XYZ file of C-alpha atoms in Angstrom:
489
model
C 0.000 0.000 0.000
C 1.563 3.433 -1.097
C 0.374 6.833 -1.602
C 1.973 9.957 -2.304
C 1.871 13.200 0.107
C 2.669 16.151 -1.155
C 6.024 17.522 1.149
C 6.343 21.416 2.928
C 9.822 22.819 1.988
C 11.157 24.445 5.157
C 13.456 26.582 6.629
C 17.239 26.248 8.394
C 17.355 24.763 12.019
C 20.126 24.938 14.576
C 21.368 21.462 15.146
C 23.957 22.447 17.947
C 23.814 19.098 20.487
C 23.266 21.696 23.240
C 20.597 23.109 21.467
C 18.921 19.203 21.069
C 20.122 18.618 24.880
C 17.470 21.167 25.893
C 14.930 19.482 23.716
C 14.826 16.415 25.848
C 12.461 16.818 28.379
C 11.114 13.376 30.052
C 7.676 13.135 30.655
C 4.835 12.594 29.182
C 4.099 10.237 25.627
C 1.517 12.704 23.929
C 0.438 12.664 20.274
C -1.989 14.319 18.356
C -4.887 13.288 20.865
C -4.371 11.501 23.755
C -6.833 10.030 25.158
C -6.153 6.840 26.492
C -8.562 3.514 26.599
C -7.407 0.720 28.769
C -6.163 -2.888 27.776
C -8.561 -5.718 27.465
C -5.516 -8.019 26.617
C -4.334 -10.569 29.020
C -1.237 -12.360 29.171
C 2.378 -12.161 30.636
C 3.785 -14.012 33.040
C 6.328 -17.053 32.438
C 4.942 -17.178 28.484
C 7.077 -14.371 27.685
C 9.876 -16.697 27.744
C 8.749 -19.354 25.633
C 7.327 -16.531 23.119
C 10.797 -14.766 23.528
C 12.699 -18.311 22.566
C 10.172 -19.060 19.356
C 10.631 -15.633 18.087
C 11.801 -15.885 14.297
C 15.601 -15.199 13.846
C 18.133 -14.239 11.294
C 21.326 -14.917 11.043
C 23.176 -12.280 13.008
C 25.797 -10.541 11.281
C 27.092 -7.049 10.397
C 24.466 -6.348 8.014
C 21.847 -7.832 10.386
C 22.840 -6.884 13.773
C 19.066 -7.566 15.262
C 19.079 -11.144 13.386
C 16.055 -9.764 11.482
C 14.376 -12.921 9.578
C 14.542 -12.190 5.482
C 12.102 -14.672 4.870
C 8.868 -13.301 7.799
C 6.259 -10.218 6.480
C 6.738 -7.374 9.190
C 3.018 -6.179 9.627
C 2.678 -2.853 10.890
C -0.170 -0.129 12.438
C -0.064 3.218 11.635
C -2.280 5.890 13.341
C -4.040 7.881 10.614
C -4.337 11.347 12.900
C -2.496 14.534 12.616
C 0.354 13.139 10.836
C -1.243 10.588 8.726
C 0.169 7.738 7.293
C 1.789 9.429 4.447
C 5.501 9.794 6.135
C 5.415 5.637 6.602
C 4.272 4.857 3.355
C 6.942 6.932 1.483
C 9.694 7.711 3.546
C 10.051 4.733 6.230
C 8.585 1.750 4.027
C 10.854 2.745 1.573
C 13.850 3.148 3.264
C 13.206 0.226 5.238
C 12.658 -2.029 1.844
C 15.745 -0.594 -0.230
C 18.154 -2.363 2.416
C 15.435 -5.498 2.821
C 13.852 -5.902 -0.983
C 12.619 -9.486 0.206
C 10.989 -8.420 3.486
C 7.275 -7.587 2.789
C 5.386 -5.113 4.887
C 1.957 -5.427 5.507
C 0.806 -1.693 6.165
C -2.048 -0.983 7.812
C -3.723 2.613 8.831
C -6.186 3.273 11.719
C -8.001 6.387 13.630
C -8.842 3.847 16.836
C -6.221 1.584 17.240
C -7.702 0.134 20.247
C -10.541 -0.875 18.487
C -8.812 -2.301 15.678
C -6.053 -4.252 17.959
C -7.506 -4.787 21.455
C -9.181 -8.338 20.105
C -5.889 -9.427 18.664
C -3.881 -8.278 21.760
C -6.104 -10.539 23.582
C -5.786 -13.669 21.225
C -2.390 -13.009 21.465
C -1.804 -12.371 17.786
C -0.679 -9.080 17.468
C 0.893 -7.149 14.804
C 4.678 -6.604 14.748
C 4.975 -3.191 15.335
C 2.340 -0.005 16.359
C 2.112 3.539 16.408
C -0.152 3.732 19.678
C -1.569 7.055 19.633
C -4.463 9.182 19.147
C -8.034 8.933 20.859
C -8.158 5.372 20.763
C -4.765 4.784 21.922
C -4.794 1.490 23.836
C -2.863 2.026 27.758
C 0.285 0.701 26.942
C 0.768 0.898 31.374
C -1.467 -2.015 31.547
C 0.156 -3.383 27.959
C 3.518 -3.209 29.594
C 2.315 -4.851 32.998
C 0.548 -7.885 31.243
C 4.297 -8.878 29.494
C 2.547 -7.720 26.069
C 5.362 -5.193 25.191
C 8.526 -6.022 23.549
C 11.864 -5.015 25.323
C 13.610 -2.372 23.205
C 17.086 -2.902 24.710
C 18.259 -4.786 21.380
C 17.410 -2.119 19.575
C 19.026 0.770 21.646
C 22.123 -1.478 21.557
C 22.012 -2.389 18.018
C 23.983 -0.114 15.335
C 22.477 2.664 14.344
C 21.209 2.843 10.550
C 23.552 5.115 9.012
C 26.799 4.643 11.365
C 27.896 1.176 12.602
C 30.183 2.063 15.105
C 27.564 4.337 16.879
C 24.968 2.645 18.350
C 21.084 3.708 18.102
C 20.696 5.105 21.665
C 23.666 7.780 21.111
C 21.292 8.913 18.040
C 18.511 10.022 20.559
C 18.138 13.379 22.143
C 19.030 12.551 25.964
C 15.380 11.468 27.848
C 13.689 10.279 24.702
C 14.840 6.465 25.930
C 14.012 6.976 29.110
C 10.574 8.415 28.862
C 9.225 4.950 26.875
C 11.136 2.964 30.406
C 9.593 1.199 32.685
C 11.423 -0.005 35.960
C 14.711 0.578 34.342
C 13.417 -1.494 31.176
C 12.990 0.801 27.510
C 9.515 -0.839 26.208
C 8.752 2.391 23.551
C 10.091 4.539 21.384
C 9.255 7.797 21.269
C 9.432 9.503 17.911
C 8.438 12.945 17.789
C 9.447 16.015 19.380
C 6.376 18.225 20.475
C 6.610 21.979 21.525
C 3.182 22.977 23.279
C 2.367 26.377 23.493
C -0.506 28.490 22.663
C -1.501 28.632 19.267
C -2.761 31.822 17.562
C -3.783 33.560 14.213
C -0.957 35.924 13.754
C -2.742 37.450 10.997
C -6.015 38.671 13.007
C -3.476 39.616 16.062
C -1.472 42.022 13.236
C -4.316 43.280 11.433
C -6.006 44.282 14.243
C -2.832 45.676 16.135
C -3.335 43.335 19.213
C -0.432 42.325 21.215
C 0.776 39.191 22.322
C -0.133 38.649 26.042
C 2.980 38.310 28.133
C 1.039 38.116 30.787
C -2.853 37.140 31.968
C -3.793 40.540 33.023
C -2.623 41.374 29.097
C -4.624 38.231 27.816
C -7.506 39.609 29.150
C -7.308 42.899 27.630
C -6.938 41.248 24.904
C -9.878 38.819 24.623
C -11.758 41.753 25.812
C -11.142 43.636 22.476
C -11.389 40.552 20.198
C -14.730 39.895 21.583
C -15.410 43.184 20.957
C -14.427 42.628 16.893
C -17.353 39.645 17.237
C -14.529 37.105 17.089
C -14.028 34.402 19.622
C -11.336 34.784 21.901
C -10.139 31.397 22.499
C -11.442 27.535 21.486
C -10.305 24.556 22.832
C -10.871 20.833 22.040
C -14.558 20.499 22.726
C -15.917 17.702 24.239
C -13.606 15.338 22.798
C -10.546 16.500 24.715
C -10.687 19.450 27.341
C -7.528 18.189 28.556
C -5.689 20.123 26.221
C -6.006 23.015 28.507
C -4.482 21.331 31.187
C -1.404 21.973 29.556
C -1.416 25.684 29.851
C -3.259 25.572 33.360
C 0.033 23.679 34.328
C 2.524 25.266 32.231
C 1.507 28.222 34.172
C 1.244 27.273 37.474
C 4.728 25.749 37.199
C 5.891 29.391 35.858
C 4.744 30.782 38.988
C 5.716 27.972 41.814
C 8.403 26.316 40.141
C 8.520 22.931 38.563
C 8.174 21.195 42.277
C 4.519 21.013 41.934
C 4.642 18.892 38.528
C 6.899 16.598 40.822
C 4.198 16.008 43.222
C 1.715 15.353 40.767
C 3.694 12.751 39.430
C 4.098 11.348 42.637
C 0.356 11.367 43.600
C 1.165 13.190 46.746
C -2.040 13.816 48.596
C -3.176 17.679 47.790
C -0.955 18.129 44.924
C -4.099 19.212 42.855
C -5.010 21.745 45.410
C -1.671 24.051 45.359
C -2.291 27.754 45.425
C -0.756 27.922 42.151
C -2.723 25.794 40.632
C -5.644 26.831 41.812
C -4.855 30.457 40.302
C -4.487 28.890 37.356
C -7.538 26.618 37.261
C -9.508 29.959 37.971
C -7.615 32.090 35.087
C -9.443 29.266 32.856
C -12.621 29.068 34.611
C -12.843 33.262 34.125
C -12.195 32.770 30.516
C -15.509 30.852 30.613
C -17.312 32.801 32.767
C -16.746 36.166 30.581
C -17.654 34.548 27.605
C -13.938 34.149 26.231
C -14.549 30.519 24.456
C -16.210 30.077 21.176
C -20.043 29.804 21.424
C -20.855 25.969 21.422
C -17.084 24.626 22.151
C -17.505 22.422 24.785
C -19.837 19.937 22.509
C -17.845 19.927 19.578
C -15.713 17.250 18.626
C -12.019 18.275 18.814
C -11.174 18.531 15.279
C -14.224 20.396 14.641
C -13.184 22.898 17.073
C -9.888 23.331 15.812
C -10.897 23.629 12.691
C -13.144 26.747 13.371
C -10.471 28.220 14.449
C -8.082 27.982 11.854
C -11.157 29.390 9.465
C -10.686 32.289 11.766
C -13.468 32.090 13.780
C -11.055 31.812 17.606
C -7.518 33.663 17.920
C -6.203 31.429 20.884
C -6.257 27.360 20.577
C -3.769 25.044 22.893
C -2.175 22.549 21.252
C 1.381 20.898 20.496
C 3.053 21.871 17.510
C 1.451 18.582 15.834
C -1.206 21.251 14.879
C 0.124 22.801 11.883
C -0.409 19.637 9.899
C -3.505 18.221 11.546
C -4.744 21.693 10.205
C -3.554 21.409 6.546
C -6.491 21.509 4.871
C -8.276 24.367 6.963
C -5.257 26.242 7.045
C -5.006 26.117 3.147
C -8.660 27.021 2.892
C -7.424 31.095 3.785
C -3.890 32.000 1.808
C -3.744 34.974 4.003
C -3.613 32.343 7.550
C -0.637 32.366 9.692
C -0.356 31.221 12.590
C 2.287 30.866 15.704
C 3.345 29.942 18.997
C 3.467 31.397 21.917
C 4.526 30.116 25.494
C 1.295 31.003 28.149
C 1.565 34.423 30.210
C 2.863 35.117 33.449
C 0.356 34.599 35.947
C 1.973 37.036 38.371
C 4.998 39.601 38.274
C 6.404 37.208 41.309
C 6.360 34.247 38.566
C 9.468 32.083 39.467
C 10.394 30.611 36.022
C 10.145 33.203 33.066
C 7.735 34.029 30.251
C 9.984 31.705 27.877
C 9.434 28.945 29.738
C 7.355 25.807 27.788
C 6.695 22.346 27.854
C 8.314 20.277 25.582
C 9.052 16.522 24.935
C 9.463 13.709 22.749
C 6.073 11.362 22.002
C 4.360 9.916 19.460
C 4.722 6.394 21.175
C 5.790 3.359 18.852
C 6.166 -0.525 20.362
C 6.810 -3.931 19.393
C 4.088 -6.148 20.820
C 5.924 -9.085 23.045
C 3.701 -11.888 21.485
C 4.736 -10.536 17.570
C 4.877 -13.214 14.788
C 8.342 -10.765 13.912
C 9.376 -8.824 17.004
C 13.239 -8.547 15.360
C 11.368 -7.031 11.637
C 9.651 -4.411 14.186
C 12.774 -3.164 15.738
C 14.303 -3.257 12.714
C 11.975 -1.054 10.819
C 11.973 1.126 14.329
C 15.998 1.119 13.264
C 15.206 2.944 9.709
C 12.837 4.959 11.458
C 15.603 6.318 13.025
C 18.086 6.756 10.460
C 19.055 10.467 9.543
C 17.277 10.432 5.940
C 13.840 8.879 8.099
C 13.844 11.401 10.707
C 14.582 14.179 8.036
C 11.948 13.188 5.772
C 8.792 13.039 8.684
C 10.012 16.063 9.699
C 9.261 17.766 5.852
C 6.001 15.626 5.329
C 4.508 16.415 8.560
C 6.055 19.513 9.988
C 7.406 17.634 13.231
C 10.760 17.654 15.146
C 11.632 14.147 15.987
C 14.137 12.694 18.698
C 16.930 11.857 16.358
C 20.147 14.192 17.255
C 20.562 16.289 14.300
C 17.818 15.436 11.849
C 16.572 18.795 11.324
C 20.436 19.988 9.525
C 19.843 20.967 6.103
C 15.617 20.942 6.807
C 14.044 23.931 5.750
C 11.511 24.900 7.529
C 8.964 27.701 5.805
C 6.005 26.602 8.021
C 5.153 29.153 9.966
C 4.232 27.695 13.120
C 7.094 25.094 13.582
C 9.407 27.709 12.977
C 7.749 29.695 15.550
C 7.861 26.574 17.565
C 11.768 26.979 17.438
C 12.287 30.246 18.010
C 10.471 29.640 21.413
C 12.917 26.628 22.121
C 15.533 28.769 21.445
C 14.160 31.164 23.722
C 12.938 28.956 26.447
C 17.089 27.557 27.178
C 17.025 25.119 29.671
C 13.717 26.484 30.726
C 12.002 23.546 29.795
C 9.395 21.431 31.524
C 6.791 18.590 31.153
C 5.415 15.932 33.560
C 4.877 11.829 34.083
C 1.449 11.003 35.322
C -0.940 11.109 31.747
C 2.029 7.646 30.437
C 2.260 6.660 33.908
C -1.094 6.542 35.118
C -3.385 6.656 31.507
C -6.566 6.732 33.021
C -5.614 9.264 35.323
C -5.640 11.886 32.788
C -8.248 10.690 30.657
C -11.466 10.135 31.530
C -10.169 11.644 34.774
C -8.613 14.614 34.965
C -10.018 15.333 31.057
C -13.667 15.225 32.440
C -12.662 17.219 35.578
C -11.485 19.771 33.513
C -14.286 19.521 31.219
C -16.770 20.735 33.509
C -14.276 23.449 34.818
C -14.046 25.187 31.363
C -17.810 24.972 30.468
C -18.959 26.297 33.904
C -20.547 23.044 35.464
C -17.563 23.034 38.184
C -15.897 25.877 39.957
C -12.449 25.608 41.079
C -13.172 24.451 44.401
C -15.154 21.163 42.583
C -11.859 21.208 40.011
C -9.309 20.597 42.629
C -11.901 17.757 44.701
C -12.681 15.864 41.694
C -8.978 15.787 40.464
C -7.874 15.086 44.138
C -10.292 11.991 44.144
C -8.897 11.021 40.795
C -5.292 10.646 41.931
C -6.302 8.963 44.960
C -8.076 6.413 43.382
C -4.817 5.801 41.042
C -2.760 6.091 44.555
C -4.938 3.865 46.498
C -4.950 1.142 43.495
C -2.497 -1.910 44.448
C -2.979 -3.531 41.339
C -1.127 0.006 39.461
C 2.546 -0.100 39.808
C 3.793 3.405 41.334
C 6.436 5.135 39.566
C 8.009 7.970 41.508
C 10.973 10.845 40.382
């Protein structure tokens, strides 16, 4: 199966390694939606063993470093979401077959991979590698604790694709490995490099002279004169996935207290939820609703729906990560004269303890090899081209995405408008970084938790007092749970 996408030229990135150091942020494993349905699969236990030992080998040699099996189809899931299938199809497939002509690859493409894999999980016939991501993302936590995940420590190992004497882990911005590990053990690969931010129509901010907010008592001021123009201040993802403004009611609560309070989140520490500075933050969002600041309807609209009302111009303001640009494409082309950018969320106070440049930032987009795999070995191995320098170059032009591989984006030009803004504010932001654990550690924590917590916050069903209770009760469900295992940093 092959189809062509038509590529985005774009423009020069830095490619110092200091530069890429600051890009890796552990935390999260977020893709363009990320919503999170949990395992139905079973399995685990002393079978991994025996499915380890029957697993289909090649000859192991300098050519074939992960024994890969030339005569076993590699069958692979793609999610079809904001970066489509496109960049697998013709970049990776490719690449992947020009070095193994013999190997066929059964492609597949899905919007709910859950739905489409949870049977097979469960009959233990599973493809040999998936993209796990989107709204139907299945909870790789539980996929991990049945013994239904492959361990990637061959692959990290293993040669890299376009230089044998370095291996693939030294290829990786530093964190991307360790945010797909579990109890010291690397189960997924983590492929893209998200910058979130707050999204906006530059051209509506400079036509109508409107600053950027640098800080909420500016965002106000100017909501209040785009509602004035009859133009919605701010959308976010409807009904589908509130949750997306968690990310700037954190980003900005961290800004103000410091990056401790994302740490006892993580943790599950008992009134974590309720910290003053979250609770400021919670109620800057809440006052958005209550003033009429969201787009008339928002909170019943389906999330692409949303977004795509406001890249027709109809919303300045949209959280998002920097996935956005593409998942947008074909609104975004409807209007020639659209631009948009990024901006990191305003200072909540003067007293703000991190600065305005501060952002959240990490590598996602999770990819795994299913333990119970007909061809475990052809998974990593087409994880391995993934990873080469002409793979992670060439999803980076199709679908306007960094990606965790040191260096890729040398010689990329970048003439999208929003990931280059995206850059500029991770140039900016320096080691001012952050991100957190809890939605990969704890799936179900985020969504339907947190995400329907948050939901009523925004459209006015909950104030912030019923935010911070219902989120509290969340994490002490996930705290007071023996059968989750606890991570802790």
């Amino acid at each position: 199966m092959t189809h062509r996408t038509t590529r985005t030229p774009q423009s020069a990135l830095s490619t110092r390694r200091r530069f890429l150091q600051q890009l890796a942020i552990g935390g999260a494993v977020v893709g363009p939606g990320s919503a999170f349905l949990a395992s139905c699969a079973t399995g685990g236990g002393d079978d991994d063993d025996d499915a380890a030992a029957e697993e289909p080998q090649g000859e192991v040699s300098e050519d074939n470093p992960l024994g890969v099996p030339t005569d076993q189809p590699v069958e692979i899931y793609i999610f079809d979401g904001g970066f489509g299938d496109g960049y697998a199809t013709d970049i990776h497939q490719p690449i992947f077959s020009e070095r193994w002509p013999d190997i066929e690859i059964n492609h597949h493409a899905a919007v709910d991979i859950a739905g489409e894999l949870q049977a097979r999980f469960a009959a233990n016939e599973p493809p040999d590698f998936v993209n796990n991501s989107g709204d139907g993302q299945m909870d790789t936590s539980q996929l991990i604790s049945d013994g239904l995940v492959h361990d990637l420590t061959e692959l990290f190992d293993a040669p890299s694709w376009d230089d044998p004497s370095v291996p693939v882990r030294d290829t990786l911005v530093p964190g991307a490995i360790e945010m797909g590990t579990r109890d010291g053990t690397p189960y997924v690969l983590n492929y893209a490099f998200t910058v979130f931010g707050i999204w906006y129509n530059k051209t509506l901010m400079d036509e109508n002279g409107w600053p950027v907010p640098t800080t909420w008592a500016e965002m106000l001021d100017v909501c209040a004169d785009i509602a004035d123009h009859g133009i919605a201040p701010w959308v976010y993802q409807g009904v589908t996935a509130p949750r997306y403004m968690n990310w700037p009611l954190l980003t900005m609560a961290t800004k103000l207290a410091g990056p401790e309070i994302l740490v006892a989140i993580d943790n599950l520490e008992e009134g974590a939820w309720g910290h003053e500075a979250i609770r400021e933050s919670a109620h800057a969002l809440w006052d958005l609703g209550q003033k009429g600041y969201y787009l008339e309807g928002v909170e019943g609209m389906e999330f692409r729906d949303a977004q795509g009302l406001w890249a027709r111009g109809e919303a300045v303001f949209c959280p998002s990560g920097s996935w956005i640009e593409n998942e947008e494409a074909d609104a975004i082309a409807e209007d020639e004269t659209f631009e948009l950018a990024m901006m990191p969320e305003p200072l909540l106070s003067d007293d703000a303890v991190m600065p305005l440049e501060t952002i959240r930032a990490t590598a996602g987009e999770p990819y795994f090899v299913p333990a119970q795999a007909n061809n475990p070995r052809g998974g990593m191995e087409y994880m391995r081209a993934m990873l080469s320098m002409e793979g992670a170059r060439g999803f980076t032009e199709m679908v306007t995405s960094f990606t965790s591989v040191l260096g890729s984006s040398e010689g990329v030009e970048i003439a999208a408008p929003g990931l280059s803004s995206a850059q500029a504010a991770l140039n900016a932001a320096g080691e001012n970084v952050i991100n957190w654990f809890y939605t990969s550690w704890y799936p179900t924590m985020e969504n339907p938790g947190i995400d329907q917590a948050t939901g009523a916050l925004l459209r006015g069903a909950a104030d912030v007092d019923e935010w911070v209770e219902r989120c509290e009760d969340v994490a002490r469900e996930i705290r007071e749970d023996d059968s989750i295992t606890k991570q802790s940093r």
